[in-house]
Coordinates of C-alpha atoms in Angstrom, one line a residue:
Chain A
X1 CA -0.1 -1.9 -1.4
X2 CA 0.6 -4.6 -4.3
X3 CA -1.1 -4.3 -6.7
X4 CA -0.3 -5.7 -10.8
X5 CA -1.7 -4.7 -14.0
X6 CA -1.0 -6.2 -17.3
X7 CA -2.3 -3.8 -20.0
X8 CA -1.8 -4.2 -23.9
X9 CA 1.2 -6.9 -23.5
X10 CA 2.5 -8.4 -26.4
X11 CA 5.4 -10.9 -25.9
X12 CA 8.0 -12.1 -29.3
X13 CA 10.8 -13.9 -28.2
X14 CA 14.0 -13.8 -30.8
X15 CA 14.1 -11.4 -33.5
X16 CA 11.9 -8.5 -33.5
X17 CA 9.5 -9.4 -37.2
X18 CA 10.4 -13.1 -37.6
X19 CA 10.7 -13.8 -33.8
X20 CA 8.1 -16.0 -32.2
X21 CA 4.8 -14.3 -30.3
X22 CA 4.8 -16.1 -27.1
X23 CA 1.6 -13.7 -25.8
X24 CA -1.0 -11.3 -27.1
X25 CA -2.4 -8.3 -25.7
X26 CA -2.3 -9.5 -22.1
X27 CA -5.2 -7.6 -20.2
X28 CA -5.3 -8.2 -16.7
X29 CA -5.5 -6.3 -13.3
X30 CA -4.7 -7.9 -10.1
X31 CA -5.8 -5.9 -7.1
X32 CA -3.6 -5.7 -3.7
X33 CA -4.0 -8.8 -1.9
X34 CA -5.9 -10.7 -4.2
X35 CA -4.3 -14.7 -5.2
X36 CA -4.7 -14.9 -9.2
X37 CA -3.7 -18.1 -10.6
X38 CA -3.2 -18.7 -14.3
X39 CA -3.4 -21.6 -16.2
X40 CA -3.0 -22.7 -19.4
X41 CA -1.8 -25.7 -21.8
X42 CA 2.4 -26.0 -21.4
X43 CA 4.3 -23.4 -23.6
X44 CA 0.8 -21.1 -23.4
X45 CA 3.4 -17.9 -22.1
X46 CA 2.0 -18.2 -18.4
X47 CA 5.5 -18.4 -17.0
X48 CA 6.2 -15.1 -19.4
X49 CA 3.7 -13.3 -17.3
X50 CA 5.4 -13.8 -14.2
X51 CA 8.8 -13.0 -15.3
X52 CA 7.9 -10.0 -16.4
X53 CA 6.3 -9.0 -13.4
X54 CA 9.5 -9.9 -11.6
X55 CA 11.7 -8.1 -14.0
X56 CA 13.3 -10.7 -15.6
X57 CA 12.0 -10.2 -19.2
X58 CA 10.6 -7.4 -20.9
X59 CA 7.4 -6.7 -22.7
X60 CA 7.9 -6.4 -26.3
X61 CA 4.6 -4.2 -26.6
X62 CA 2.4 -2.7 -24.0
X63 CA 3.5 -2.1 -20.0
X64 CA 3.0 -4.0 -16.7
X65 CA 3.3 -2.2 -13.8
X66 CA 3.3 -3.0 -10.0
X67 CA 1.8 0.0 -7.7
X68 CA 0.9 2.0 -10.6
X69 CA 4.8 1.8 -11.6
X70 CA 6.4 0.4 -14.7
X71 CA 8.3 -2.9 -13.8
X72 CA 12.2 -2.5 -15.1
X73 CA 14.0 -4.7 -13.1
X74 CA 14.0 -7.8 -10.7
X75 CA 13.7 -6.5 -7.0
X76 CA 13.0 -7.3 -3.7
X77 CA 9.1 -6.3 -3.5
X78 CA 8.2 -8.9 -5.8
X79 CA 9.3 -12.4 -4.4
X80 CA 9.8 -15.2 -6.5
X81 CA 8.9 -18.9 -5.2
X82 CA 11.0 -20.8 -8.3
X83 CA 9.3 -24.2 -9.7
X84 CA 12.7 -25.9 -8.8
X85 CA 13.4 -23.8 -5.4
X86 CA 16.6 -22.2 -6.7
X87 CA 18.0 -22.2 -3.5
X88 CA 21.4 -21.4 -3.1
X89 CA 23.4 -25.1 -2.0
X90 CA 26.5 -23.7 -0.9
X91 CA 24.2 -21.5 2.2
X92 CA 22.3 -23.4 4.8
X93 CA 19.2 -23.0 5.5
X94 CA 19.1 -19.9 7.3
X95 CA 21.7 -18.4 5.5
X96 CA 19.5 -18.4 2.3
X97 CA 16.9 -16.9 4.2
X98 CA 19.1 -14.3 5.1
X99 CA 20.6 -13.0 2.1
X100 CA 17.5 -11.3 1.3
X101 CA 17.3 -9.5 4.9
X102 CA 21.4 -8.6 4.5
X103 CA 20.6 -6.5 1.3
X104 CA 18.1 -4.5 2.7
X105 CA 21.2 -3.8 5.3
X106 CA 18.6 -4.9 8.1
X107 CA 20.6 -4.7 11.7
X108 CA 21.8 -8.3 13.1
X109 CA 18.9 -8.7 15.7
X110 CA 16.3 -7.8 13.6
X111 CA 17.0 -10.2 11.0
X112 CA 17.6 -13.0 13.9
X113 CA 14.2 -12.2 14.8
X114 CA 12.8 -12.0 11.3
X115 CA 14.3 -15.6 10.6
X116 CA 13.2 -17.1 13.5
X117 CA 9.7 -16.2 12.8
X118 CA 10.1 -17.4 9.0
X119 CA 11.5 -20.8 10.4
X120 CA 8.6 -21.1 12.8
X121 CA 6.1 -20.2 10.0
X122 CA 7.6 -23.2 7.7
X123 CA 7.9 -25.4 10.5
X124 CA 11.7 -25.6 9.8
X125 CA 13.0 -24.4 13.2
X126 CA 14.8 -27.5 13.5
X127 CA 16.9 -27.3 9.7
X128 CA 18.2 -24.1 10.4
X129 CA 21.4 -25.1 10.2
X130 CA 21.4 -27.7 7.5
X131 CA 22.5 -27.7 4.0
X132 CA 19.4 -27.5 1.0
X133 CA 20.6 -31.2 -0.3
X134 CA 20.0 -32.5 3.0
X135 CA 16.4 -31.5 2.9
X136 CA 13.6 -33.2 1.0
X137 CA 11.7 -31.3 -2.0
X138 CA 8.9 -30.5 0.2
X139 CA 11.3 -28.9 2.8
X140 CA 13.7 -27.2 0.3
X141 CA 10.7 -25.4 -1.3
X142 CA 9.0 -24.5 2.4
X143 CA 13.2 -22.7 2.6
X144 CA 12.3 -21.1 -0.6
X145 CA 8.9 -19.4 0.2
X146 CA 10.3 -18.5 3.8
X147 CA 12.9 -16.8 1.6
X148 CA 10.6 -15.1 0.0
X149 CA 8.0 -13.9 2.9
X150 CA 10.6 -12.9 5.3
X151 CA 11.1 -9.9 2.7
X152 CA 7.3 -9.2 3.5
X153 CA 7.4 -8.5 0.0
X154 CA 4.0 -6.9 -1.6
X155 CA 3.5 -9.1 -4.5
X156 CA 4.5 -12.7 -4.4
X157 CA 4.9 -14.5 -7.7
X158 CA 4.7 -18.6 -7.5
X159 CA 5.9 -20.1 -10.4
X160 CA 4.3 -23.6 -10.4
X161 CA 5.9 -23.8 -7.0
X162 CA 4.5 -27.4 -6.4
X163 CA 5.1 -28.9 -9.8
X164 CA 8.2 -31.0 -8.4
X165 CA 6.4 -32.0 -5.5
X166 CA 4.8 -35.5 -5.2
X167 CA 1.2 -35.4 -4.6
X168 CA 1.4 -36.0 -1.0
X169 CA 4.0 -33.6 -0.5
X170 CA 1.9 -31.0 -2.4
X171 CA -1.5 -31.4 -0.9
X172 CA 0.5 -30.4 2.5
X173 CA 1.8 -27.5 0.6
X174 CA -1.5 -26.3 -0.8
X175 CA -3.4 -26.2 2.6
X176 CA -0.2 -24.1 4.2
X177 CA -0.4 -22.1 1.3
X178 CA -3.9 -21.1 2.2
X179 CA -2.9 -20.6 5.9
X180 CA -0.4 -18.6 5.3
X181 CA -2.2 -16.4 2.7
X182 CA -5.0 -15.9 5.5
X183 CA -2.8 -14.8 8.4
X184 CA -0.5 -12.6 5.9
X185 CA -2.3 -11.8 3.1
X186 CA -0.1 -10.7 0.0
X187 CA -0.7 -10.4 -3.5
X188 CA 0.0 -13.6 -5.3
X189 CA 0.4 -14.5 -9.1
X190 CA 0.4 -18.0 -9.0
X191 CA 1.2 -20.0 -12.0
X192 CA -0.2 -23.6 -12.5
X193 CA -1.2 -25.9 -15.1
X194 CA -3.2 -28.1 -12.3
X195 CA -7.0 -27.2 -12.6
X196 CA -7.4 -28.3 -9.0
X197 CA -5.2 -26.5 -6.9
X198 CA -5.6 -23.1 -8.8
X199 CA -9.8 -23.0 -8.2
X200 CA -8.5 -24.5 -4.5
X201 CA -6.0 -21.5 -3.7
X202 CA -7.1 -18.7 -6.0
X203 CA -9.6 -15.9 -5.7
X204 CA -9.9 -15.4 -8.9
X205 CA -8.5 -17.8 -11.9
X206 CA -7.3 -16.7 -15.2
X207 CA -7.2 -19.3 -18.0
X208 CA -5.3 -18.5 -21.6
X209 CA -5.1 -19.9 -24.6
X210 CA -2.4 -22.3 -26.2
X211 CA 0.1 -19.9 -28.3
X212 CA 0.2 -17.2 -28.8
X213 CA -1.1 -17.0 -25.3
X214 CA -4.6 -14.8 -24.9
X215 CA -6.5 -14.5 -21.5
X216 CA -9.6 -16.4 -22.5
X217 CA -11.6 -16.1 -19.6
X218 CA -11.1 -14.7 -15.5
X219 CA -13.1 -16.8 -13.1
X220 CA -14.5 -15.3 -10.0
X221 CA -13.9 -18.1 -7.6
X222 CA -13.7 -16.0 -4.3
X223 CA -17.3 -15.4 -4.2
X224 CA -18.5 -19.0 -4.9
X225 CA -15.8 -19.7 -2.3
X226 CA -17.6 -17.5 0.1
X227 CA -21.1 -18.0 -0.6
X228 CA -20.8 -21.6 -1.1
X229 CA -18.4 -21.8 2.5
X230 CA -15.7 -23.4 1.4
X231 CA -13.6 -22.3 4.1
X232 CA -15.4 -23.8 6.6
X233 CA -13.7 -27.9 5.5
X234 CA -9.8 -27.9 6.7
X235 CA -9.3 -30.3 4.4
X236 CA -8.8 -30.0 0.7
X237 CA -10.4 -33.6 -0.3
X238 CA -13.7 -32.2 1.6
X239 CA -13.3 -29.1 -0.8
X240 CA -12.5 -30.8 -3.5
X241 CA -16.1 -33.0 -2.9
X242 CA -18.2 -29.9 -2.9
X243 CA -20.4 -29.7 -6.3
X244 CA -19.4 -26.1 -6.6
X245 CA -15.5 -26.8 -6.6
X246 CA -16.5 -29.6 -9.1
X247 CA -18.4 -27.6 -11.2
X248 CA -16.3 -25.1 -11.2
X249 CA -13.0 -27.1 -12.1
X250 CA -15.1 -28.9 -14.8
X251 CA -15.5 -25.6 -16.5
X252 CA -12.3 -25.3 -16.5
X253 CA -11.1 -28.5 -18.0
X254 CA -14.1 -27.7 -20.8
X255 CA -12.7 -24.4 -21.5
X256 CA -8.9 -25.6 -21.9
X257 CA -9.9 -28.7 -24.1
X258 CA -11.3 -26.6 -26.3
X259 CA -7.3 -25.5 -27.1
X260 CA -5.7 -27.7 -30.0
X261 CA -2.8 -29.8 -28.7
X262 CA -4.0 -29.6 -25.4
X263 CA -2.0 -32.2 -23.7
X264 CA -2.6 -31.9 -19.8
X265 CA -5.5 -34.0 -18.8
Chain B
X1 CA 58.6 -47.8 5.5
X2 CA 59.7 -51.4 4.9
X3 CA 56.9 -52.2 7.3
X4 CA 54.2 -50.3 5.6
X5 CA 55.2 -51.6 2.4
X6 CA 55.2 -55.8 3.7
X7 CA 51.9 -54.8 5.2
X8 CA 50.6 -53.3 1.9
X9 CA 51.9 -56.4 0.3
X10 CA 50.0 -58.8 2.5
X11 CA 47.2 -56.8 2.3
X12 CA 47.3 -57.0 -1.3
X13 CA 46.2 -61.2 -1.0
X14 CA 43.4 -60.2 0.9
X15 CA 40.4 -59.4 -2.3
X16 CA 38.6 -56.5 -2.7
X17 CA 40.8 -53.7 -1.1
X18 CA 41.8 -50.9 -3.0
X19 CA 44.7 -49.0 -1.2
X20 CA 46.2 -52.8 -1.2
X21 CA 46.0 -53.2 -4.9
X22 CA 48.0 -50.2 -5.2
X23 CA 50.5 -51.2 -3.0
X24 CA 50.9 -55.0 -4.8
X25 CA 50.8 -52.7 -8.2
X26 CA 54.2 -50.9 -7.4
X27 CA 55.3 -53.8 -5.5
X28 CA 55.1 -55.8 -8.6
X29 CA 56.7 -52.7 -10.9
X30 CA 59.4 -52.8 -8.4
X31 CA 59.9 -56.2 -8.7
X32 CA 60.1 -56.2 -12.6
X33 CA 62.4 -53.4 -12.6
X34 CA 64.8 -55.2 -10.1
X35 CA 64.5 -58.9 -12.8
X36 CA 65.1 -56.8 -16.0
X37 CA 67.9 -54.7 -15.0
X38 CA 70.0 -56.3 -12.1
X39 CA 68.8 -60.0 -11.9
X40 CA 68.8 -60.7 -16.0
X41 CA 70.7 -58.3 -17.0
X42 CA 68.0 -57.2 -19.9
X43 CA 68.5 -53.7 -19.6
X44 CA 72.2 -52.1 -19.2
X45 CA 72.9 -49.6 -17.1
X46 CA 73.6 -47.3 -19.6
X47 CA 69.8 -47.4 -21.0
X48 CA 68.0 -47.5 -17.6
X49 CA 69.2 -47.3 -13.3
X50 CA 69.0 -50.7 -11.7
X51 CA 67.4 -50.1 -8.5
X52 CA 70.7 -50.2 -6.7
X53 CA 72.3 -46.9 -9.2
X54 CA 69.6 -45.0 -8.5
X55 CA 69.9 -45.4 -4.7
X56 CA 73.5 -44.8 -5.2
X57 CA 72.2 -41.7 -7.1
X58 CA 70.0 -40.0 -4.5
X59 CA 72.6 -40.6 -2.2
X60 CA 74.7 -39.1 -3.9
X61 CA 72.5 -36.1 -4.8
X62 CA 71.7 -35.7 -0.7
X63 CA 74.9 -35.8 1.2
X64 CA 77.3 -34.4 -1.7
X65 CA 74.8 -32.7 -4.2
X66 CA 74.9 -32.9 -7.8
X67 CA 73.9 -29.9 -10.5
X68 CA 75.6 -27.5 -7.9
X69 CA 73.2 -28.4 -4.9
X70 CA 71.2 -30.8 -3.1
X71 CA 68.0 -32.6 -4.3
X72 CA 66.1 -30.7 -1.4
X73 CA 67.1 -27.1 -2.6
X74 CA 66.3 -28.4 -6.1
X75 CA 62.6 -29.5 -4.9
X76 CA 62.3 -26.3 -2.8
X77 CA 63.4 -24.1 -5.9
X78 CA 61.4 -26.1 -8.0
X79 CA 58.5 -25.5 -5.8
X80 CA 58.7 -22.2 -5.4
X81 CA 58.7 -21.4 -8.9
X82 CA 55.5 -23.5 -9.4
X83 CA 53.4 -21.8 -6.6
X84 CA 54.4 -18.7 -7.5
X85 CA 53.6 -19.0 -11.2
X86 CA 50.4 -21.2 -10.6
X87 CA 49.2 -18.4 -8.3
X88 CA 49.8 -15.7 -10.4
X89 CA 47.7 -17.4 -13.0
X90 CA 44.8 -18.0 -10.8
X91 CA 44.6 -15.3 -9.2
X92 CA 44.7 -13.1 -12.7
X93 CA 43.2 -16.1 -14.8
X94 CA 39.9 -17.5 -12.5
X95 CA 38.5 -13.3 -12.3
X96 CA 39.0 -12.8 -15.9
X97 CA 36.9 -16.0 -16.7
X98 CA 34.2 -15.4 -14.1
X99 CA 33.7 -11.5 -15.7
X100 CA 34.1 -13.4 -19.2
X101 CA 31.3 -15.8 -18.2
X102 CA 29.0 -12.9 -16.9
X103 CA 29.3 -10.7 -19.5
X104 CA 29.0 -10.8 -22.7
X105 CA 31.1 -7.7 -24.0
X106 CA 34.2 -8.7 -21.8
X107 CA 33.8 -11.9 -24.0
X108 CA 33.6 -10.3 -27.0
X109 CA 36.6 -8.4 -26.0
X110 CA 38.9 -10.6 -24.7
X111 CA 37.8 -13.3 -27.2
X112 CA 39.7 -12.6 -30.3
X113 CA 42.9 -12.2 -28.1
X114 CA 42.3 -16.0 -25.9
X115 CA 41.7 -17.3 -29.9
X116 CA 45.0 -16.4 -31.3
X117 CA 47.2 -16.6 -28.0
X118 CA 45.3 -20.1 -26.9
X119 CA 47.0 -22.4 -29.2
X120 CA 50.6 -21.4 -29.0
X121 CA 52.0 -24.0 -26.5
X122 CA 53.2 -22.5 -23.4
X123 CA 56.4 -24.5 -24.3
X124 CA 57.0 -21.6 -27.3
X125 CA 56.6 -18.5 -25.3
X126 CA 60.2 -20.0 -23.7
X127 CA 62.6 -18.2 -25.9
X128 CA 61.0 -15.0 -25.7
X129 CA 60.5 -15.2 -21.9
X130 CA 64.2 -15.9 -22.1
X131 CA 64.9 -12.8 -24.4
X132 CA 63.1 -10.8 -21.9
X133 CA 63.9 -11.8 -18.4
X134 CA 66.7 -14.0 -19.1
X135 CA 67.8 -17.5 -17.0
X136 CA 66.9 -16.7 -13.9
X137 CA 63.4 -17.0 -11.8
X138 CA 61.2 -14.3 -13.5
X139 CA 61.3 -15.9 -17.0
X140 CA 60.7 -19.2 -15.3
X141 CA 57.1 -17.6 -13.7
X142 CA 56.0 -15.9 -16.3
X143 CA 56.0 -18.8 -18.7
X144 CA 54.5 -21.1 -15.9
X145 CA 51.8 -18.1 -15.5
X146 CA 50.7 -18.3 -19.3
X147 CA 50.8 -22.1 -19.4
X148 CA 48.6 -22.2 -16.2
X149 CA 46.5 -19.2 -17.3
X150 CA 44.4 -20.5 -20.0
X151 CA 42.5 -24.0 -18.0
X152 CA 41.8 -21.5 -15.2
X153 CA 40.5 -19.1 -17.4
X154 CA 38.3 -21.6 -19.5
X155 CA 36.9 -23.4 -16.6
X156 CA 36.1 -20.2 -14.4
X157 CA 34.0 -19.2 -17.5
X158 CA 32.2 -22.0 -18.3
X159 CA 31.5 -22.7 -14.5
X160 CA 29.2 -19.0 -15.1
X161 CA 27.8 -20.2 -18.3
X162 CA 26.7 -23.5 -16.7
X163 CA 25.5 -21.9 -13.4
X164 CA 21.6 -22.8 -13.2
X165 CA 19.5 -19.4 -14.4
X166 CA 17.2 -19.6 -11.8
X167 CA 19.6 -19.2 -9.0
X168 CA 21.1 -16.1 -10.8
X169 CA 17.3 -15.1 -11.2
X170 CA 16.8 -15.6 -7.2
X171 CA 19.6 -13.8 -6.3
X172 CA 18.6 -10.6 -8.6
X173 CA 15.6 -10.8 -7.1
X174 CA 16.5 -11.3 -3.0
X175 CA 17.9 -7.5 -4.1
X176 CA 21.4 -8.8 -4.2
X177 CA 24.6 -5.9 -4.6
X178 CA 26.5 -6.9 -7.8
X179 CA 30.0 -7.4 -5.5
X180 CA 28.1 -9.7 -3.1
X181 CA 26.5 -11.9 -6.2
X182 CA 29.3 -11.9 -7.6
X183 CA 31.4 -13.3 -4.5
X184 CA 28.1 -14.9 -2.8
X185 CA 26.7 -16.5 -5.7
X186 CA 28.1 -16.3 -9.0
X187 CA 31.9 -17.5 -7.6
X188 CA 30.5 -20.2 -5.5
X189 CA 28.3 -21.8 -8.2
X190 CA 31.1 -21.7 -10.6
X191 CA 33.6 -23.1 -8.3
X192 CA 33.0 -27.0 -8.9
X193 CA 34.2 -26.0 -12.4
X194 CA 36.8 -23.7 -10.9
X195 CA 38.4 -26.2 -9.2
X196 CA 38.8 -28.3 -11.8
X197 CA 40.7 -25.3 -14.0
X198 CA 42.9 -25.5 -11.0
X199 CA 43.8 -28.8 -11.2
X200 CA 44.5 -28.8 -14.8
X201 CA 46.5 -25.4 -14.1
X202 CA 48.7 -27.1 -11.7
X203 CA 49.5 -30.0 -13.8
X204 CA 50.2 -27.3 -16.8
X205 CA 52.7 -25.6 -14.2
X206 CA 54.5 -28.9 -13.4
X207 CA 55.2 -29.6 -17.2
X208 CA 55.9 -25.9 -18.0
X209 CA 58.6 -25.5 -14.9
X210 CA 60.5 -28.9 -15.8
X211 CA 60.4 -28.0 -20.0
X212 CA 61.4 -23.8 -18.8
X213 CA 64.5 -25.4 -16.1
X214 CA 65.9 -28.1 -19.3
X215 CA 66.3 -24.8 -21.5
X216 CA 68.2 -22.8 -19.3
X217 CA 68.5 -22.9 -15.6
X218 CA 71.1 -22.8 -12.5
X219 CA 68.9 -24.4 -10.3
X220 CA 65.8 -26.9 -10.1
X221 CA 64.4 -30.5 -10.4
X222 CA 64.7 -29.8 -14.5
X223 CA 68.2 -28.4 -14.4
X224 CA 69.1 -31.9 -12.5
X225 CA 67.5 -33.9 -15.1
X226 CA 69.7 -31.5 -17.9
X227 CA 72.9 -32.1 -16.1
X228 CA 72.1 -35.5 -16.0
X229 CA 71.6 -36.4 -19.5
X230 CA 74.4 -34.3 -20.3
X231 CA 76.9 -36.7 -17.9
X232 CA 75.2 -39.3 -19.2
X233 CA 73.5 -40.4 -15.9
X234 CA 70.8 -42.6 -16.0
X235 CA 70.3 -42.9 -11.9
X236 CA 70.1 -39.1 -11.5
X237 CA 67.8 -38.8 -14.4
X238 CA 65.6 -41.2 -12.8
X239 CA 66.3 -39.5 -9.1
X240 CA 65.0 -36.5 -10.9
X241 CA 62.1 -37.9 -12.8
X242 CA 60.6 -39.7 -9.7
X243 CA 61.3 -35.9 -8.0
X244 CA 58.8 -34.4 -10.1
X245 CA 56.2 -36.9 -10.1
X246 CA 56.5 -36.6 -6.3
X247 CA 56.1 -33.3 -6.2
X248 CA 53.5 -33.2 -8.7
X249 CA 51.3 -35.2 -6.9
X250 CA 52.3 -33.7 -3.4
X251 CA 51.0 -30.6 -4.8
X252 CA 47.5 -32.2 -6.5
X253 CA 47.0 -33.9 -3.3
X254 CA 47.0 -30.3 -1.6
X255 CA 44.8 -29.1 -3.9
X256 CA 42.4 -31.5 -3.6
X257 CA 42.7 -31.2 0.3
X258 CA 41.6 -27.1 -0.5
X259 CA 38.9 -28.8 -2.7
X260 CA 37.3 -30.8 0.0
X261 CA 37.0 -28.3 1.9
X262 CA 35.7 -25.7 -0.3
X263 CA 33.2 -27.7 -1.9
X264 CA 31.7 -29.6 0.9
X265 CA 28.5 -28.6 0.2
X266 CA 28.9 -30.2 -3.2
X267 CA 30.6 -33.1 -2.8
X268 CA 28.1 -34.3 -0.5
X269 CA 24.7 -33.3 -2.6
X270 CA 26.5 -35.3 -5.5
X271 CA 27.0 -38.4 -3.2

């Protein structure tokens, strides 16, 4: 069970009556294993979203809740996958995938075993051992989302995860997304401002408005995606050829250009 | 020795190589030092040692003693007093600057205090050390402790301030204890700045011990320099200034050893 809701949420960074409103009545309900991406123009208050499901800031008005419960603090049912890793540089590589398994006061085996499979799942078996500066990007944020499923967490929050990636790198990092979130389906808030891989990995897109940041319009992608058989191309180019996916992330683009100052093209 | 030091001096022709520049360096100090005082005659005796008074001199100091012992009691007491002092300080001074940097009311608290107390020189607390504890070790340590206090206190706080929000924010969020973040995360991603409150601690403790032993000691690398200038001794003054720079870098160079390894992981994702 994972599921988020977002109901009445009003954001005002500094001051409370001359602070700035970063968001406005936030409406949105995320079922238990569905993928929601947001985007939105830079400084739009989609990063607010997320850290508010993860506990690290409050709302200033209105409640979001994970299973039904009022989010209060940061905790280990709602992993974070940080834009720039925020892995920890003094632990290798396993050793930050342990911490997470050590505070739940897991027994040594079972966290040997847990690892192992998290390794194997990133295809990092073989940097177990090494430091996070050793590693490229791509590689230290695969040790970041290992971090973050070997919890088996029920809501996983992605932060623009492949934003520091270079294109190559990410492309890789979308398609394992997608195999991952098919053999282990979870609950995922995904933040982006790329168009392209939100309508690629999402089931159902959110787009808001520049600030204060308003949910303009959800998309339904996951039925085009089934009805049009998307899944059936391994590839992302072949997906991103299809005239629904075009269509689709043409919208998109219309319905953020239509925001003033919108600088992401 | 000789031998290392002809090879550092032929090295030194060859371009290019550091440790060999250093050598030809204090080759060449040496070399002035021996033209202006025993060759030319430029500086007396009385103002500064030739190099052949100050060997006399730390002879002198090692088989018969001077100042009521031998230069390596001196060192050894010397040394004592520094570790002891410089440990006390960072073993009170880097936790108080960590739980400074992490939270905001032991700031608040503690801030007024560090304000006022901060720029009295650690030179002034001397007398009143004195008053309380009188000439002997204890005075000695505690004004070495206040002297080395405050870099390691800085440092360890602003090494939490500076620490990168989204590794704080991972940890919160992997579920971490508060004993374990704070020893697993917070102290290691504050200890690049840590480290270097240590090594400006240690240097405070040299200058503190030497300025604590000219007031009023027994014993000590300062009370031979004190003797010395009262006999009017220009070789053991110099015997006991080149003591303390030894020792001073003896000590930095073990600290930087404990650095290495500490901070492996960082030295080598700066590189």
């Amino acid at each position: 069970m994972g599921s988020i809701s977002f109901s009445h949420v009003d954001k005002i960074f500094g001051p409370q009556g001359s602070g700035v409103k970063a968001l406005d009545n936030i409406n949105l309900d995320i079922a238990d294993r569905e993928f929601v991406a947001i985007v939105g123009p830079s400084g739009c208050g989609k990063t607010t979203c997320l850290r508010m499901v993860a506990g690290f800031e409050a709302a200033s008005a209105g409640e979001v809740k994970v299973n039904g419960k009022t989010v209060t603090a940061p905790g280990p049912d709602r992993a974070v996958v940080f834009q720039q890793f925020a892995l920890f540089p003094w632990k290798t590589v396993r050793e930050n995938i342990d911490l997470g398994l050590r505070n739940k006061n897991l027994p040594l085996a079972e966290r040997d075993g847990l690892i192992s499979s998290a390794l194997k799942l990133m295809s990092l078996e073989s940097h177990a051992d090494a430091f996070p500066h050793q590693l490229s990007g791509g590689m230290q944020q695969r040790v970041a989302i290992a971090r973050a499923y070997v919890l088996d967490p029920e809501v996983l929050l992605m932060d623009e995860p492949f934003g520091a990636l270079d294109a190559q790198t990410r492309v890789v990092m979308q398609e394992e997304l997608v195999r991952l979130a098919r053999r282990n389906p979870r609950t995922v808030l995904f933040i982006t401002h790329a168009v392209e891989e939100a309508v690629y990995l999402a089931d159902r897109v959110a787009i808001m408005t520049r600030r204060p940041g308003r949910i303009k319009e959800v998309l339904d992608i996951r039925s085009i995606r089934e009805a049009e058989g998307w899944d059936r191309h391994p590839k992302i180019e072949d997906v991103m050829d299809l005239e629904s996916f075009v269509h689709l992330r043409t919208h998109i683009w219309k319905t953020l250009r239509e925001e003033k100052d919108f600088q992401h093209v | 020795m000789l031998k290392a030091l002809a090879g550092g001096l032929f090295l030194g022709l060859a371009p290019g190589r550091k440790p060999a520049i250093k050598v030809a360096t204090l080759a060449a100090l040496i070399g002035l030092w021996f033209l202006l005082t025993t060759v030319t005659g430029a500086v007396t005796g009385g103002r500064f040692p030739s190099p052949a008074e100050f060997w006399t001199s730390l002879v002198q100091i090692n088989t018969r003693g001077y100042a009521g012992a031998g230069l390596v009691s001196h060192a050894l007491h010397s040394v004592k007093l520094v570790a002891m002092g410089f440990l006390v300080a960072i073993a009170t001074g880097v936790p108080l600057g960590l739980w400074m940097g992490w939270s905001r009311k032991v700031e608040a608290l503690v801030n007024p205090v560090f304000l006022i107390i901060r720029p009295i020189p650690p030179l002034a607390w001397i007398p009143l050390a004195i008053l309380w504890l009188g000439l002997g070790d204890a005075a000695k340590i505690m004004v070495i402790w206040f002297s080395a206090f405050v870099p390691s206190v800085i440092n360890a706080f602003t090494g939490v301030r500076n620490i990168d929000r989204p590794v704080i924010e991972a940890a919160r969020m992997l579920g971490t204890p508060r004993w374990r973040l704070i020893s697993e995360v917070i102290a290691p991603a504050a200890s690049p700045m840590i480290f270097t409150g240590l090594r400006l601690s240690l240097q405070a403790s040299w200058t503190t011990l030497v300025a604590a032993e000219l007031v009023g000691a027994l014993v000590g690398v300062g009370f031979v320099l004190n003797m010395a200038q009262q006999d009017i001794y220009p070789g053991m003054i110099l015997v006991g200034m080149l003591t303390v720079g030894l020792l001073g870098w003896g000590t930095t160079v073990l600290l930087g050893m404990a650095e290495r390894r500490a901070l492996a992981w960082n030295i080598a994702a700066r590189d």
